[in-house]
Short mmCIF file of C-alpha atoms in Angstrom, two decimals:
data_model
loop_
_atom_site.label_atom_id
_atom_site.label_comp_id
_atom_site.label_asym_id
_atom_site.label_seq_id
_atom_site.Cartn_x
_atom_site.Cartn_y
_atom_site.Cartn_z
CA GLU D 1171 0.00 0.00 0.00
CA PHE D 1172 2.88 2.39 0.79
CA LYS D 1173 4.41 1.77 -2.63
CA ASN D 1174 1.13 2.74 -4.31
CA TYR D 1175 1.39 6.26 -2.89
CA TYR D 1176 5.17 6.75 -2.82
CA ARG D 1177 6.50 4.97 -5.89
CA ASP D 1178 9.62 7.13 -6.18
CA ALA D 1179 10.67 6.82 -2.52
CA LYS D 1180 14.23 5.60 -2.04
CA GLU D 1181 16.05 4.60 1.13
CA GLU D 1182 19.00 6.80 2.04
CA LEU D 1183 22.16 4.71 2.14
CA PRO D 1184 25.56 5.82 3.43
CA HIS D 1185 27.92 6.76 0.60
CA ARG D 1186 30.74 4.58 2.00
CA MET D 1187 28.57 1.51 2.52
CA PRO D 1188 30.06 -1.80 1.33
CA LYS D 1189 28.41 -3.70 -1.54
CA PRO D 1190 25.59 -5.97 -0.33
CA ARG D 1191 26.07 -9.74 -0.45
CA GLY D 1192 23.27 -12.23 -0.89
CA GLU D 1193 19.52 -11.65 -0.90
CA ALA D 1194 17.75 -8.51 0.30
CA VAL D 1195 15.76 -8.68 3.53
CA ASN D 1196 12.29 -7.33 4.16
CA ILE D 1197 11.82 -5.33 7.39
CA THR D 1198 8.23 -4.90 8.59
CA ALA D 1199 7.06 -3.19 11.78
CA TRP D 1200 3.74 -2.94 13.61
CA VAL D 1201 3.31 -0.02 16.02
CA ASP D 1202 0.52 0.92 18.38
CA ALA D 1203 -0.10 3.24 21.31
CA SER D 1204 -2.92 3.30 23.80
CA HIS D 1205 -3.70 6.94 24.53
CA ALA D 1206 -4.02 7.74 28.26
CA ALA D 1207 -4.40 4.07 29.17
CA ASN D 1208 -3.21 4.61 32.73
CA LYS D 1209 -6.18 6.22 34.51
CA LYS D 1210 -4.10 7.62 37.40
CA THR D 1211 -1.24 9.26 35.48
CA ARG D 1212 -2.99 9.56 32.07
CA LYS D 1213 0.21 8.37 30.39
CA SER D 1214 0.04 6.43 27.15
CA HIS D 1215 1.56 3.04 26.42
CA THR D 1216 3.81 2.28 23.43
CA GLY D 1217 4.26 -1.09 21.78
CA TYR D 1218 5.91 -2.28 18.60
CA ILE D 1219 7.20 -5.45 16.98
CA VAL D 1220 9.74 -5.62 14.15
CA PHE D 1221 9.92 -8.51 11.69
CA VAL D 1222 12.77 -9.44 9.35
CA ASN D 1223 11.58 -11.80 6.60
CA CYS D 1224 8.44 -12.73 8.62
CA ALA D 1225 10.43 -13.59 11.77
CA PRO D 1226 9.94 -11.38 14.85
CA ILE D 1227 13.34 -10.12 15.98
CA LEU D 1228 12.59 -7.09 18.14
CA TRP D 1229 9.64 -6.13 20.32
CA PHE D 1230 9.06 -3.38 22.85
CA SER D 1231 6.32 -2.36 25.27
CA LYS D 1232 6.59 0.50 27.74
CA ARG D 1233 4.69 3.38 29.29
CA GLN D 1234 5.54 6.70 27.64
CA ASN D 1235 7.46 9.29 29.66
CA THR D 1236 5.17 12.21 28.78
CA VAL D 1237 1.45 12.89 29.02
CA GLU D 1238 0.01 13.55 25.56
CA ALA D 1239 -3.09 15.62 24.89
CA SER D 1240 -4.17 13.68 21.82
CA THR D 1241 -4.12 10.22 20.29
CA PHE D 1242 -2.02 11.57 17.43
CA GLY D 1243 0.71 12.65 19.88
CA SER D 1244 0.93 9.27 21.58
CA GLU D 1245 0.92 7.42 18.22
CA PHE D 1246 3.60 9.77 16.90
CA ILE D 1247 5.88 9.10 19.89
CA ALA D 1248 5.35 5.35 19.45
CA MET D 1249 6.24 5.56 15.75
CA LYS D 1250 9.31 7.67 16.50
CA SER D 1251 10.66 5.12 18.96
CA CYS D 1252 10.05 2.29 16.49
CA ILE D 1253 11.81 4.15 13.65
CA GLU D 1254 14.80 4.79 15.94
CA ALA D 1255 14.98 1.07 16.79
CA ILE D 1256 14.85 0.10 13.10
CA THR D 1257 17.53 2.65 12.22
CA HIS D 1258 19.83 1.26 14.93
CA LEU D 1259 19.08 -2.25 13.71
CA GLN D 1260 20.02 -1.44 10.10
CA PHE D 1261 23.44 -0.07 10.95
CA LYS D 1262 24.42 -2.45 13.75
#
């Protein structure tokens, strides 16, 4: 579905990256946040799972450090933490 809307999107690769060997891998991630799930503190909860070629390799679930005023804010923070994890995973 993403490729239908952004056909010309390319991944930024480091200019000094070595040539790849073997087959390419497919990285897929599912992210969710429950907005103000904790009734006492009103903090949201973040969760994500990252798959490489259909195998789960990384998962995370934690209460967010900040109190967000909207669902968009809590989902955005969850997506940001997932993107950071994937970025670290790619260049490990």
